[in-house]
Short mmCIF file of C-alpha atoms in Angstrom, two decimals:
data_model
loop_
_atom_site.label_atom_id
_atom_site.label_comp_id
_atom_site.label_asym_id
_atom_site.label_seq_id
_atom_site.Cartn_x
_atom_site.Cartn_y
_atom_site.Cartn_z
CA ASP I 16 94.82 -25.66 52.06
CA GLY I 17 96.97 -27.76 49.72
CA GLN I 18 93.92 -28.81 47.70
CA GLY I 19 92.90 -25.29 46.72
CA ASN I 20 90.15 -24.83 49.30
CA ALA I 21 89.59 -21.62 51.20
CA TRP I 22 88.40 -22.08 54.78
CA LEU I 23 86.33 -19.40 56.46
CA GLY I 24 84.77 -19.03 59.88
CA THR I 25 81.60 -16.98 60.21
CA PHE I 26 79.97 -15.03 62.99
CA ASN I 27 76.17 -15.13 62.85
CA SER I 28 74.34 -13.43 65.68
CA GLN I 29 71.03 -11.74 64.91
CA PRO I 30 68.42 -10.39 67.33
CA PRO I 31 66.66 -11.75 69.26
CA MET I 32 69.36 -14.44 69.52
CA THR I 33 71.84 -13.90 72.30
CA PHE I 34 74.56 -16.24 71.09
CA ASN I 35 76.62 -16.86 67.99
CA LEU I 36 75.59 -19.46 65.39
CA PRO I 37 78.93 -20.02 63.66
CA GLN I 38 79.68 -21.86 60.44
CA LEU I 39 82.89 -23.33 59.07
CA ILE I 40 82.90 -22.98 55.29
CA LYS I 41 85.06 -24.84 52.78
CA TYR I 42 85.10 -23.15 49.39
CA ASN I 43 86.96 -24.65 46.42
CA LEU I 44 88.50 -21.86 44.36
CA GLU I 45 88.50 -23.79 41.07
CA SER I 46 85.12 -25.50 41.10
CA GLY I 47 83.20 -23.03 43.25
CA GLU I 48 81.87 -25.92 45.34
CA MET I 49 81.03 -24.95 48.91
CA VAL I 50 80.51 -27.12 51.99
CA VAL I 51 79.10 -25.66 55.20
CA TYR I 52 79.81 -27.22 58.58
CA ASP I 53 77.64 -26.27 61.55
CA GLU I 54 75.84 -27.92 64.46
CA SER I 55 74.01 -30.29 62.08
CA ASN I 56 77.12 -32.04 60.73
CA SER I 57 80.15 -31.14 62.85
CA LEU I 58 81.53 -30.04 66.20
CA ILE I 59 80.90 -26.40 65.23
CA GLN I 60 78.23 -25.59 67.79
CA PRO I 61 76.11 -22.59 68.83
CA GLY I 62 78.00 -20.19 71.07
CA MET I 63 81.42 -21.05 69.63
CA PHE I 64 83.68 -18.42 68.08
CA ILE I 65 86.09 -19.38 65.31
CA TRP I 66 89.23 -17.32 65.93
CA SER I 67 91.86 -19.01 63.78
CA ILE I 68 92.06 -21.58 60.96
CA VAL I 69 95.22 -23.18 59.52
CA ALA I 70 95.97 -26.22 57.34
CA ASP I 71 98.93 -28.54 57.79
CA LYS I 72 100.79 -30.42 55.03
CA LYS I 73 98.41 -33.37 55.28
CA ASN I 74 95.47 -30.99 54.71
CA ASN I 75 94.22 -31.40 58.25
CA ILE I 76 92.39 -28.26 59.27
CA TRP I 77 93.12 -26.86 62.74
CA ILE I 78 90.66 -24.45 64.29
CA GLY I 79 91.16 -22.19 67.29
CA THR I 80 87.94 -21.82 69.26
CA ASP I 81 86.90 -22.81 72.81
CA GLY I 82 89.68 -25.39 72.55
CA LEU I 83 91.58 -26.77 69.56
CA VAL I 84 89.59 -28.56 66.85
CA LYS I 85 91.11 -30.83 64.20
CA PHE I 86 89.26 -31.78 61.01
CA ASP I 87 90.86 -34.44 58.80
CA GLY I 88 88.25 -34.21 56.05
CA GLU I 89 85.95 -36.75 57.64
CA THR I 90 86.16 -36.51 61.42
CA PHE I 91 86.21 -33.58 63.81
CA THR I 92 88.24 -33.98 67.01
CA LYS I 93 88.22 -31.42 69.81
CA PHE I 94 90.96 -30.97 72.41
CA SER I 95 90.07 -29.00 75.53
CA SER I 96 91.04 -28.72 79.18
CA GLU I 97 88.65 -31.58 79.87
CA ASN I 98 90.40 -34.19 77.71
CA SER I 99 93.93 -32.83 77.29
CA PRO I 100 96.61 -30.77 79.08
CA ILE I 101 95.39 -27.55 77.41
CA PRO I 102 95.33 -25.02 80.28
CA VAL I 103 92.66 -22.58 79.06
CA ASP I 104 89.78 -23.18 76.64
CA PHE I 105 90.40 -20.00 74.68
CA VAL I 106 92.49 -20.61 71.55
CA ASN I 107 92.65 -17.45 69.44
CA SER I 108 95.78 -18.23 67.39
CA VAL I 109 97.06 -21.41 65.73
CA ALA I 110 100.23 -21.89 63.65
CA VAL I 111 101.97 -24.86 61.98
CA ASP I 112 105.72 -25.31 61.63
CA SER I 113 107.62 -27.14 58.85
CA LYS I 114 107.36 -30.47 60.70
CA ASP I 115 103.57 -30.16 61.12
CA ASN I 116 103.82 -29.38 64.81
CA ILE I 117 100.84 -27.34 65.91
CA TRP I 118 101.53 -24.29 68.08
CA PHE I 119 98.61 -22.44 69.62
CA SER I 120 97.65 -19.96 72.31
CA SER I 121 95.71 -21.24 75.32
CA CYS I 122 95.40 -18.40 77.75
CA SER I 123 93.86 -15.39 79.38
CA HIS I 124 96.00 -12.51 80.64
CA LEU I 125 96.15 -14.18 84.07
CA GLU I 126 96.55 -17.88 83.27
CA GLY I 127 97.79 -20.32 80.64
CA GLY I 128 100.23 -19.50 77.86
CA PHE I 129 100.82 -21.44 74.65
CA VAL I 130 101.05 -25.08 73.62
CA LYS I 131 102.95 -27.28 71.17
CA TYR I 132 101.18 -30.39 69.86
CA ASN I 133 103.18 -32.90 67.80
CA GLY I 134 100.21 -35.12 66.97
CA THR I 135 100.75 -37.27 70.05
CA ASN I 136 101.86 -35.16 72.98
CA PHE I 137 101.11 -31.69 74.27
CA GLN I 138 103.83 -29.44 75.68
CA VAL I 139 102.46 -26.52 77.65
CA PHE I 140 104.46 -23.32 78.21
CA THR I 141 103.45 -20.92 80.99
CA PRO I 142 105.34 -18.41 83.17
CA ASP I 143 105.26 -21.05 85.91
CA ASN I 144 107.15 -23.77 84.00
CA SER I 145 109.23 -21.80 81.48
CA ASP I 146 110.79 -18.42 80.73
CA LEU I 147 107.60 -17.22 79.07
CA PRO I 148 107.34 -13.69 80.56
CA GLN I 149 103.55 -13.47 80.90
CA HIS I 150 100.41 -15.48 80.25
CA GLY I 151 98.57 -13.64 77.48
CA VAL I 152 99.32 -14.60 73.85
CA ARG I 153 97.57 -12.55 71.17
CA ARG I 154 99.20 -14.25 68.18
CA VAL I 155 101.54 -17.15 67.40
CA VAL I 156 103.57 -17.09 64.15
CA ILE I 157 106.33 -19.40 62.89
CA ASP I 158 109.17 -18.06 60.76
CA ARG I 159 111.14 -19.86 58.04
CA ASN I 160 113.62 -21.18 60.59
CA ASP I 161 110.82 -22.67 62.71
CA GLN I 162 111.36 -20.01 65.35
CA VAL I 163 108.18 -19.26 67.26
CA TRP I 164 107.18 -15.60 67.66
CA LEU I 165 104.60 -14.65 70.27
CA ALA I 166 102.72 -11.38 70.47
CA GLN I 167 102.17 -11.22 74.22
CA TYR I 168 99.93 -9.06 76.35
CA GLY I 169 99.30 -8.44 80.03
CA ALA I 170 97.78 -5.21 81.22
CA ILE I 171 97.62 -2.19 78.90
CA ASP I 172 101.14 -1.03 77.99
CA ARG I 173 102.58 -4.40 79.10
CA THR I 174 102.83 -5.75 75.57
CA LEU I 175 105.83 -7.81 74.51
CA LEU I 176 107.25 -9.61 71.49
CA VAL I 177 108.82 -12.95 72.43
CA LYS I 178 110.92 -15.33 70.31
CA TYR I 179 111.25 -19.00 71.23
CA ALA I 180 114.02 -20.75 69.28
CA GLY I 181 114.99 -24.22 70.39
CA ASP I 182 115.17 -23.79 74.14
CA THR I 183 116.18 -20.12 74.01
CA TRP I 184 113.79 -17.34 74.94
CA THR I 185 114.29 -13.73 73.81
CA THR I 186 111.98 -10.95 74.97
CA TYR I 187 111.63 -7.63 73.15
CA ASP I 188 110.00 -4.69 74.91
CA HIS I 189 109.97 -0.90 74.56
CA ASP I 190 113.77 -0.77 74.65
CA GLN I 191 114.15 -2.89 71.52
CA LEU I 192 110.91 -1.89 69.79
CA GLY I 193 111.39 1.84 70.40
CA PHE I 194 108.15 2.66 72.19
CA THR I 195 105.59 1.25 74.59
CA LEU I 196 102.96 -0.87 72.84
CA PRO I 197 99.52 -0.76 74.48
CA PHE I 198 98.09 -3.84 72.73
CA TRP I 199 98.63 -5.97 69.65
CA GLY I 200 96.14 -5.75 66.81
CA ASP I 201 97.81 -8.55 64.84
CA VAL I 202 101.20 -10.01 63.92
CA THR I 203 102.51 -11.75 60.80
CA LEU I 204 105.79 -12.21 58.87
CA ASN I 205 107.09 -10.92 55.55
CA SER I 206 109.29 -12.68 52.98
CA LYS I 207 112.45 -11.42 54.76
CA ASN I 208 111.45 -13.24 57.95
CA GLN I 209 110.71 -9.91 59.60
CA VAL I 210 107.89 -9.51 62.09
CA CYS I 211 105.13 -7.15 60.97
CA GLY I 212 102.79 -6.07 63.74
CA ALA I 213 99.69 -3.91 63.96
CA ILE I 214 99.33 -1.84 67.13
CA ASP I 215 95.90 -1.26 68.67
CA TYR I 216 95.29 1.77 70.89
CA THR I 217 91.54 1.23 71.37
CA LEU I 218 91.73 0.37 75.05
CA ALA I 219 94.47 2.83 75.89
CA TYR I 220 94.10 6.42 74.86
CA GLY I 221 90.87 6.99 72.98
CA THR I 222 90.66 8.28 69.43
CA TYR I 223 93.98 10.08 69.07
CA ASP I 224 97.48 8.74 69.47
CA PRO I 225 100.58 9.87 67.59
CA ARG I 226 102.53 6.63 68.07
CA PRO I 227 103.17 4.03 65.34
CA GLN I 228 100.35 1.83 64.06
CA VAL I 229 102.61 -0.74 62.40
CA ILE I 230 106.08 -2.05 63.15
CA VAL I 231 108.51 -4.07 61.04
CA PHE I 232 111.12 -5.78 63.24
CA ASP I 233 114.08 -7.90 62.11
CA GLY I 234 115.31 -8.88 65.56
CA ASN I 235 117.60 -5.87 65.80
CA ASP I 236 116.07 -2.82 64.18
CA CYS I 237 112.44 -1.77 64.43
CA LYS I 238 110.81 0.36 61.73
CA HIS I 239 107.78 2.44 62.76
CA LEU I 240 104.95 3.15 60.32
CA GLN I 241 101.86 5.31 60.59
CA PHE I 242 99.10 6.16 58.10
CA ASP I 243 97.01 8.46 60.34
CA ASP I 244 96.75 9.40 64.02
CA PHE I 245 93.38 7.95 64.94
CA SER I 246 92.89 4.48 63.37
CA ASN I 247 93.44 1.28 65.33
CA PRO I 248 94.46 -1.61 63.04
CA ARG I 249 92.67 -4.76 64.11
CA ALA I 250 94.28 -7.09 61.56
CA LEU I 251 97.02 -7.08 58.95
CA ALA I 252 98.43 -9.26 56.20
CA VAL I 253 101.56 -9.18 54.02
CA ASP I 254 101.32 -10.17 50.36
CA HIS I 255 104.00 -11.89 48.29
CA ASP I 256 105.44 -8.51 47.26
CA ASP I 257 105.79 -7.49 50.93
CA ASN I 258 103.04 -4.92 50.72
CA ILE I 259 101.51 -4.53 54.19
CA TRP I 260 97.70 -4.51 54.29
CA CYS I 261 96.03 -3.16 57.43
CA VAL I 262 92.35 -3.01 58.27
CA ASN I 263 90.39 -1.04 60.80
CA GLN I 264 86.66 -1.54 61.20
CA ASN I 265 85.82 0.43 58.05
CA LEU I 266 89.21 1.31 56.57
CA LEU I 267 91.85 -0.39 54.44
CA ALA I 268 95.44 0.91 54.35
CA VAL I 269 98.25 -0.53 52.19
CA TYR I 270 101.97 0.21 52.53
CA ASN I 271 104.16 -0.55 49.51
CA GLY I 272 107.48 0.01 51.22
CA THR I 273 107.49 3.74 50.53
CA ASN I 274 103.98 5.15 50.68
CA TRP I 275 100.58 4.43 52.17
CA LEU I 276 97.39 4.09 50.14
CA VAL I 277 94.38 4.59 52.42
CA ASP I 278 90.88 3.55 51.30
CA SER I 279 88.21 4.87 53.65
CA LEU I 280 85.28 4.54 51.21
CA THR I 281 85.04 0.97 49.86
CA PHE I 282 84.26 -0.61 53.23
CA LYS I 283 82.79 2.37 55.08
CA ASP I 284 79.50 0.53 55.64
CA SER I 285 80.78 -3.05 55.68
CA GLY I 286 82.51 -3.58 59.00
CA ILE I 287 85.83 -5.32 58.29
CA SER I 288 86.68 -8.27 60.54
CA THR I 289 89.77 -9.85 59.00
CA ILE I 290 92.20 -9.93 56.08
CA ALA I 291 94.30 -12.71 54.53
CA VAL I 292 96.47 -13.42 51.49
CA SER I 293 95.89 -16.56 49.43
CA LYS I 294 98.62 -18.65 47.82
CA ASN I 295 97.96 -16.97 44.47
CA ASN I 296 98.65 -13.57 46.10
CA LYS I 297 95.08 -12.33 46.17
CA VAL I 298 93.95 -10.38 49.19
CA TRP I 299 90.76 -11.52 50.89
CA VAL I 300 88.87 -9.09 53.13
CA GLY I 301 86.25 -10.54 55.46
CA THR I 302 83.38 -8.20 56.31
CA ALA I 303 79.83 -8.22 57.63
CA ASP I 304 78.73 -8.10 53.96
CA GLY I 305 80.75 -11.14 52.93
CA VAL I 306 84.23 -11.68 51.51
CA PHE I 307 85.83 -9.26 49.06
CA ILE I 308 88.79 -10.42 46.93
CA ASN I 309 91.33 -7.97 45.55
CA GLU I 310 92.46 -9.28 42.14
#
C-alpha cells in the first residue's frame, strides 16, 4: 500500500480440519512490524479464501473472497449478494483504476460477470445486461488509460480476452490471439500497456502441449512465448524492467525479452501459490514454506 505495508492472504488447512483458517497479514517493510487479522479481530473467518488483495490511493484495502471486503485501517466492511447488488459471492480478482473505482469479478462460468463500485453505487455487467460475451472472469486488470481488461472463461477452449473502454466492448479470441486458449492461468500488464497472460492447460490436454504458455498482446499483435512443453503457469508477474516471471507449482521461469531462465530446483519442495512485484521492484514468491523475496 502507500504506507509501505505488504498485505498477504494465507491458506491454513491442516488435518484433521476440513476447512481453511485464513489470515490477512499486514507487514511493514521498514519496521518489520506485523499485524495478523483473523476470526478473533476481523471479518476474516474460517472457511474463507483470500483470492485477491489491492490497495487504493486512500490506503483502503480491498479483498476478494466470498464477496468483497473493504478494510479502512479500523473497520472491515463486507459486500455480498445479501446486502448489495453483487450477483455471485465469489470474487477472485479485484482492481483499482486511477479514480479509485473498484472493479472486481463476481461470477461462476454460468452466472454473474464483473462489477464496478465507485464507493457509493454498484454497476453490474453480465451477458444479460451488456455486451460482455460470457459470465466467467478469471482476472480483471486496469491499464494506464483506465481501460478494463478481462480474462474470461467459459468451457475449456472458450477463453477470451475482453477490453471495456468507456462504453465500447472489444473481444479477442483465437483469431486475434493466434491460437485457442484452454484456460487463463493469470493476466497482468507491462510498462508498455501490453497484456501479459499465462495460459493453463491443466484441465485440457494432460501433461504435454506444444502451444504457448505466455502471450504478450498489444491490442493488435500477439507474441507467443514458451519455456517448455509440459508446465502450466498458474500465476505471473511483470517487474519494472518488463521481465516476465511465471510460476508453476514447483517451478519459476523468467523471460528477459530474449531468453528464458528456468529454475526448477529452488522451489521443488515448496509448492508455489503466487508471485508479485513490490513497488521497489523486488519479486515476492508465495509458497507453502512462506514468502521468498528476490533481491
